[in-house]
XYZ file of C-alpha atoms in Angstrom:
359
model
C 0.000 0.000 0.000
C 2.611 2.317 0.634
C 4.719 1.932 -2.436
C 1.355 2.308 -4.605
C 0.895 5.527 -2.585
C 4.789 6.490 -3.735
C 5.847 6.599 -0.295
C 9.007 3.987 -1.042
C 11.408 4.932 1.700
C 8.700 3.697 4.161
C 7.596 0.660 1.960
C 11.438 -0.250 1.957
C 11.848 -0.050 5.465
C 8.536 -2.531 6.067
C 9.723 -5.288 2.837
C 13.463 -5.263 4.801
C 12.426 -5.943 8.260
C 10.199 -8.644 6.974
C 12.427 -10.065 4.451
C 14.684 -10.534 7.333
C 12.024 -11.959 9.399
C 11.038 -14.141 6.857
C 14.574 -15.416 6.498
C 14.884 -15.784 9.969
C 12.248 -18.611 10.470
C 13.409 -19.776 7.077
C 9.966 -19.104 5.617
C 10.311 -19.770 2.169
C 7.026 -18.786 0.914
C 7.230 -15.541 2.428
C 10.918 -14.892 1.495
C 9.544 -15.538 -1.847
C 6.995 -12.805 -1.590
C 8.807 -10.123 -0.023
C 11.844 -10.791 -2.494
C 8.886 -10.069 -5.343
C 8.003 -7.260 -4.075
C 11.510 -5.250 -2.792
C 11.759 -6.400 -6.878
C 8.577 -4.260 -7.758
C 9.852 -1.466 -5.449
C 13.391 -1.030 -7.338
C 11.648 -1.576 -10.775
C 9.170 1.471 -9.839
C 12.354 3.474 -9.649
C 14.476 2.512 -12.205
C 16.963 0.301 -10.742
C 16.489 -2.422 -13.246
C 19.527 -4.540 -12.316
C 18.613 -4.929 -8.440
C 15.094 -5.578 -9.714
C 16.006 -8.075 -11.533
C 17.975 -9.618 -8.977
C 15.215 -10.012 -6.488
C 12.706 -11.455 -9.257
C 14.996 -13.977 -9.956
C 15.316 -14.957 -6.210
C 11.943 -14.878 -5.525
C 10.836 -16.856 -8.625
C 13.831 -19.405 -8.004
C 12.239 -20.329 -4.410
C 8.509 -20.797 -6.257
C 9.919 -22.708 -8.622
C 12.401 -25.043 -6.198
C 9.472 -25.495 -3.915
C 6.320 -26.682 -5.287
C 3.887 -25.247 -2.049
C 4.824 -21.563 -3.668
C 2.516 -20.627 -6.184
C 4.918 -18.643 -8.893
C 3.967 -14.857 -8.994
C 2.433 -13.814 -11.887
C 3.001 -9.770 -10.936
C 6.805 -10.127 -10.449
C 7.060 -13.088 -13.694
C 5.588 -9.450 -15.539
C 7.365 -6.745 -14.101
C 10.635 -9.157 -14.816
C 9.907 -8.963 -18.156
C 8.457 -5.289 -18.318
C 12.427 -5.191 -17.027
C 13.959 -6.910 -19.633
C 11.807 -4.615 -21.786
C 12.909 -1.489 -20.281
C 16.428 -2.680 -20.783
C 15.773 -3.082 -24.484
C 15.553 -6.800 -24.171
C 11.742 -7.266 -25.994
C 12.307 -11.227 -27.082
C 13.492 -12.160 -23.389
C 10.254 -9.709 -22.160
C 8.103 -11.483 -24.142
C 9.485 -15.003 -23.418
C 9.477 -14.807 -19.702
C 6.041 -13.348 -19.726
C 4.674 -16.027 -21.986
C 6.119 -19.541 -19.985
C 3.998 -17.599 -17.038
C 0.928 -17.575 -19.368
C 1.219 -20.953 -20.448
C 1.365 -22.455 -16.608
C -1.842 -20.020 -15.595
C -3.730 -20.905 -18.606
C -3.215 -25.130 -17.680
C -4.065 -24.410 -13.851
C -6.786 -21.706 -14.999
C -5.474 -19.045 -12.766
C -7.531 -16.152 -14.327
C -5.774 -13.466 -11.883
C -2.541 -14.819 -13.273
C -3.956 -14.517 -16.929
C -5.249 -11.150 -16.931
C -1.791 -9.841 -15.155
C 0.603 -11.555 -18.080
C -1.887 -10.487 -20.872
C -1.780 -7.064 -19.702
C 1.566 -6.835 -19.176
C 2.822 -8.585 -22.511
C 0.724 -5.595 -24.137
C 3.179 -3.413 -22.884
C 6.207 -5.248 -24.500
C 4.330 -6.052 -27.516
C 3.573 -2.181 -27.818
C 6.954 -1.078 -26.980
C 8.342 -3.614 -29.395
C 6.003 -1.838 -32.399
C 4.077 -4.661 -32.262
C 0.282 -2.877 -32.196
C -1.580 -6.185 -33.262
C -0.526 -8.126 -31.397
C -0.310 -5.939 -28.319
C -3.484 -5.143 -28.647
C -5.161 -8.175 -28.797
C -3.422 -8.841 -25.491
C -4.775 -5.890 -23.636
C -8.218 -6.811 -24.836
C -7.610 -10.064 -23.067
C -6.077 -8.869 -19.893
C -8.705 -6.075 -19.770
C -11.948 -8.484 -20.245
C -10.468 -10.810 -17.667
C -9.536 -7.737 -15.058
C -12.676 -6.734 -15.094
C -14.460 -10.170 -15.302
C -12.139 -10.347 -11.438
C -12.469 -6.630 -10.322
C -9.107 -5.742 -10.591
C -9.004 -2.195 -10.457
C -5.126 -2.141 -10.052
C -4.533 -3.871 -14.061
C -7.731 -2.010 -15.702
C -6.194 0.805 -15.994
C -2.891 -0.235 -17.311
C -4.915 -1.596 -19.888
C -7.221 1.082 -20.745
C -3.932 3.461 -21.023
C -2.296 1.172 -23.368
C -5.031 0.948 -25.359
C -5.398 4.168 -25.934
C -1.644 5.111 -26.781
C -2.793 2.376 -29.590
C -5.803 4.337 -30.858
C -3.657 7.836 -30.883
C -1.116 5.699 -32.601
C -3.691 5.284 -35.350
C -4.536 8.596 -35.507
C -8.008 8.492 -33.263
C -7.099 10.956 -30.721
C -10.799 11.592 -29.235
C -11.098 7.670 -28.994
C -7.536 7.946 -27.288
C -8.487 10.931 -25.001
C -11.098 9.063 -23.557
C -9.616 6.107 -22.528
C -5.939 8.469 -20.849
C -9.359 9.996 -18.744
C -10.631 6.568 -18.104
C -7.285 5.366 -16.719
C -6.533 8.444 -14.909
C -9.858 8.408 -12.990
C -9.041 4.902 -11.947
C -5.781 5.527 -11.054
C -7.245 8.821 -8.706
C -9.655 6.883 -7.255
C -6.883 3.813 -6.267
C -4.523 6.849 -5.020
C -1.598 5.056 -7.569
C 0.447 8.188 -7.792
C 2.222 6.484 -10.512
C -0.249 5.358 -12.186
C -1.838 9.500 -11.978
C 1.737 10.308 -13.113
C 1.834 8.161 -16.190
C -2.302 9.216 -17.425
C -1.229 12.910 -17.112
C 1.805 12.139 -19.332
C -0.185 10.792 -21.512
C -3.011 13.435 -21.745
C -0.394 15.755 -22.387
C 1.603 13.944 -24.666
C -1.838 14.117 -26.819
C -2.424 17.547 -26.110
C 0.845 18.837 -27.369
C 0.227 16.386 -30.743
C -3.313 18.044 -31.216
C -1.656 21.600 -30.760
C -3.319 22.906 -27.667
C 0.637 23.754 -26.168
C -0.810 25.399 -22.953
C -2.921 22.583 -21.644
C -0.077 20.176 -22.536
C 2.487 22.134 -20.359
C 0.095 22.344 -17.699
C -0.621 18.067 -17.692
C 3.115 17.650 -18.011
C 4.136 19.869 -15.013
C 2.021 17.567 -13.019
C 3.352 14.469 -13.961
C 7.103 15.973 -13.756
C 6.285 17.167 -10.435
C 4.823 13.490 -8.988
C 7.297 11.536 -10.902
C 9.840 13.428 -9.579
C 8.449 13.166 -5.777
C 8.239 9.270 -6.080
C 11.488 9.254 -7.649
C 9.691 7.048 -10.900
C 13.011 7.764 -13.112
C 11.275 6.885 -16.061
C 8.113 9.087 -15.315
C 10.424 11.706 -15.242
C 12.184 10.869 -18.437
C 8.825 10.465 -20.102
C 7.995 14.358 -18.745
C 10.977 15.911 -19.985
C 11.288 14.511 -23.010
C 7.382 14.997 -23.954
C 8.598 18.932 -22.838
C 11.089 18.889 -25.077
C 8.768 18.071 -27.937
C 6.083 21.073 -26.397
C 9.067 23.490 -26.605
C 10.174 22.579 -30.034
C 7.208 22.944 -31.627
C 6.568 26.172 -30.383
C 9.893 27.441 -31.522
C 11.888 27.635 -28.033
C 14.773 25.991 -28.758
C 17.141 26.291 -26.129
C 14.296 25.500 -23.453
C 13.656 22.371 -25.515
C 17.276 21.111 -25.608
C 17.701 21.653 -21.696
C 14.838 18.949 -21.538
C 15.531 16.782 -23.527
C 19.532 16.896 -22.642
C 17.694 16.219 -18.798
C 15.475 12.886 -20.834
C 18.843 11.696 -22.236
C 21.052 11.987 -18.446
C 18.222 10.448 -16.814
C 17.830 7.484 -19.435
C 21.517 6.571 -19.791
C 21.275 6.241 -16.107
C 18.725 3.743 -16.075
C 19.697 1.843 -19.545
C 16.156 3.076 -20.951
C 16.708 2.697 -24.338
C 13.816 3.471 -25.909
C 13.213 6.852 -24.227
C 16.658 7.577 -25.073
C 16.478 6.904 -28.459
C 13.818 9.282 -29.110
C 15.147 12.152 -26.989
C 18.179 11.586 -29.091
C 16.068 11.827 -32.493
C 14.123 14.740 -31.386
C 17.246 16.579 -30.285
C 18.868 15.770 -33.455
C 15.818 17.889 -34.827
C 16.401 20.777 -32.781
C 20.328 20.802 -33.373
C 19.016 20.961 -37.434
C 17.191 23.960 -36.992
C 19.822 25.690 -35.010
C 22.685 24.827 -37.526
C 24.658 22.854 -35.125
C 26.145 20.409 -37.004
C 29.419 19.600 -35.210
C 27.239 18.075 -32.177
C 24.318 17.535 -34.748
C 26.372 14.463 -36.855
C 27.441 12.774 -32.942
C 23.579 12.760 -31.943
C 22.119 11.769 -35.346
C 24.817 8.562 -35.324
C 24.093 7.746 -31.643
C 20.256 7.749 -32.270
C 20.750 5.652 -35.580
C 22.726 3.348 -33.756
C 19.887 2.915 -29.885
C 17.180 3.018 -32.706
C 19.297 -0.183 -34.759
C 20.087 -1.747 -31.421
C 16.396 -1.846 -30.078
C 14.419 -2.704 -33.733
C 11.665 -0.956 -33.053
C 9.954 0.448 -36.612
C 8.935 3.312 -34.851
C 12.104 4.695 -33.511
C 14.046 3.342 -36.625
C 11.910 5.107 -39.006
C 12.329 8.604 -36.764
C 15.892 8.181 -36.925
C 16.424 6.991 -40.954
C 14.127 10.630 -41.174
C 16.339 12.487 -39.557
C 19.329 10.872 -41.599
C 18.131 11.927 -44.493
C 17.482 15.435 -43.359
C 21.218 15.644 -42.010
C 22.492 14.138 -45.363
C 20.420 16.348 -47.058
C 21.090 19.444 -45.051
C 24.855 18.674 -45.706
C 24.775 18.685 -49.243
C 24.295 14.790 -49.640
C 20.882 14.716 -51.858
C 21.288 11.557 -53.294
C 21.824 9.251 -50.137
C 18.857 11.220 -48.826
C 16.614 10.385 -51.478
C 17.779 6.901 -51.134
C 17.187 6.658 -47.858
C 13.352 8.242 -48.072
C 12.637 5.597 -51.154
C 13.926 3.003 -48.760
C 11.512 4.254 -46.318
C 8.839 4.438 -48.628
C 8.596 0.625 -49.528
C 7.751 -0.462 -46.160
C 4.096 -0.762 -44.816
C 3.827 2.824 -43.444
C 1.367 4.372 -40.728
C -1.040 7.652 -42.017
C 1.574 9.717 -40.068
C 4.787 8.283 -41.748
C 3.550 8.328 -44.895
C 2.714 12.487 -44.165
C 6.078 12.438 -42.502
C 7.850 11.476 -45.750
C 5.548 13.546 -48.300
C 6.924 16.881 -46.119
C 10.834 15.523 -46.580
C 9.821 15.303 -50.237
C 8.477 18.128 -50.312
C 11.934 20.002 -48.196
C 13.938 17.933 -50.665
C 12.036 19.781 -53.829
């Protein structure tokens, strides 16, 4: 209760003097448990490797000893780990041994956590089929159980799926959905990550203001929780607010504050796109000494990772340095490239305008 509430000094404090109560009486089961969640509390802050080393302690002692029931919240948040570290096949993997195990005991609870959270890799990975088919499921089975603490994790996701598409009131509604839920739970992190989200749509449909104002809010809890990648998030979705409104030094000082945080925590995907978008700002203020050093960096997180998304925002803005520095041909090359993959509405605008710079 207290780490949903973001109070994780305290929750540490109460996880460590059981853990080594637990241990004391050599209580397996609920050495298991607390490992789990001490897991869940580093993960909520961005210390990936000491998360993962306390879900694979606590999911060692299930498995080794067949009276604990395997967790199906830490066997997620490992892989939401894995994810986070850039890892999506060993996210996904993990994740799905856990499904196939509920789905033969027909542990629902354990289904509708591992669909849910499998969205989120699938979605990260750039995989919107197939991540959304898995947040129907975990969604219809939350709230087939009640679980208020999954529903909105899946209403959220869904809707970054719909503004994906380009259905931002369909999107809107379900960011309100999942913040009301989160509100009403008191998940401060869960608030944090719906305002970030309302904003980030806000700032896409233009209304700069209103954006500023969500993303303050979220800055301002992720930063009181200490949810590293809350803040990340914040600044970087800043960044974009700034840009686009022409304030160009204001946007580099975020999104140089989205690319210290990231490289702290190995977020790669975060990183990747703070490196893209400052790559954009560095074009329009002719800086191309540090302008060629971001623009390879974010080719080479967006290569690394293999997610279209990110790849494609990158080979853009390759094109646009190539072309900027007199290069026209491997430009063009690279936007014909481009264009003979399956492209969303917005890529396929996104490459009419570079034609359109180009002639």
């Amino acid at each position: 209760v207290l780490m949903l509430k973001g109070q994780y000094r305290k929750s540490m404090d109460y996880l460590q003097t059981a853990a080594r109560l637990f241990e004391s009486i050599d209580d397996k089961e609920g050495i298991s448990e607390v490992y789990g969640n001490i897991g869940n509390l580093y993960f909520r802050q961005g210390a990936y490797e000491e998360a993962k080393a306390f879900f694979a302690e606590s999911i060692e002692l299930s498995q080794k000893y067949d009276f604990i029931p395997v967790n199906a919240q830490i066997v997620s948040n490992l892989g939401l780990t894995h994810m986070n570290q850039g890892d999506y096949d060993e996210g996904i993997n993990v994740q799905k041994e856990q499904l196939a195990f509920c789905q033969k005991s027909n542990d629902k609870q354990g289904m509708a956590t591992i669909f849910t959270f499998l969205g989120v890799v699938y979605l990260e990975k750039g995989d919107y089929d197939q991540a959304l088919e898995s947040f129907e499921k975990g969604l219809e089975l939350s709230e087939e159980l009640g679980n208020k603490l999954l529903m909105p994790i899946a209403i959220g996701n869904i809707g970054i799926i719909y503004e994906r598409k380009g259905n931002y009131e369909q999107a809107m509604e379900q960011y309100q959905r999942d913040l009301q839920i989160c509100e009403e739970l008191g998940d401060k992190q869960g608030v944090a990550i719906a305002l970030g989200l309302i904003g980030q749509l806000l700032n896409i449909k233009g209304e700069f203001y209103k954006a500023i104002e969500y993303l303050q809010k979220d800055l301002m809890i992720s930063e009181e929780l200490g949810y590293q990648k809350g803040i990340a998030k914040a600044v970087n979705t800043l960044g974009d607010v700034f840009f686009l409104t022409g304030n160009y030094q204001r946007s580099l000082h975020f999104y140089d504050r989205a690319i210290d945080v990231t490289r702290k925590i190995g977020n790669k995907l975060v990183l990747g796109y703070s490196l893209v978008e400052k790559g954009a700002v560095l074009l329009e203020m002719k800086d191309e000494k540090n302008l060629l050093v971001v623009c390879h960096e974010a080719l080479e997180v967006a290569t690394d990772l293999g997610n279209p998304d990110l790849l494609f925002e990158a080979q853009v803005l390759q094109a646009r340095v190539n072309l900027k520095s007199g290069n026209r041909e491997v430009a063009v090359s690279i936007l014909k490239e481009l264009e003979a993959n399956t492209l969303s509405t917005d890529q396929e605008a996104a490459i009419a305008f570079e034609w359109f710079r180009i002639n």
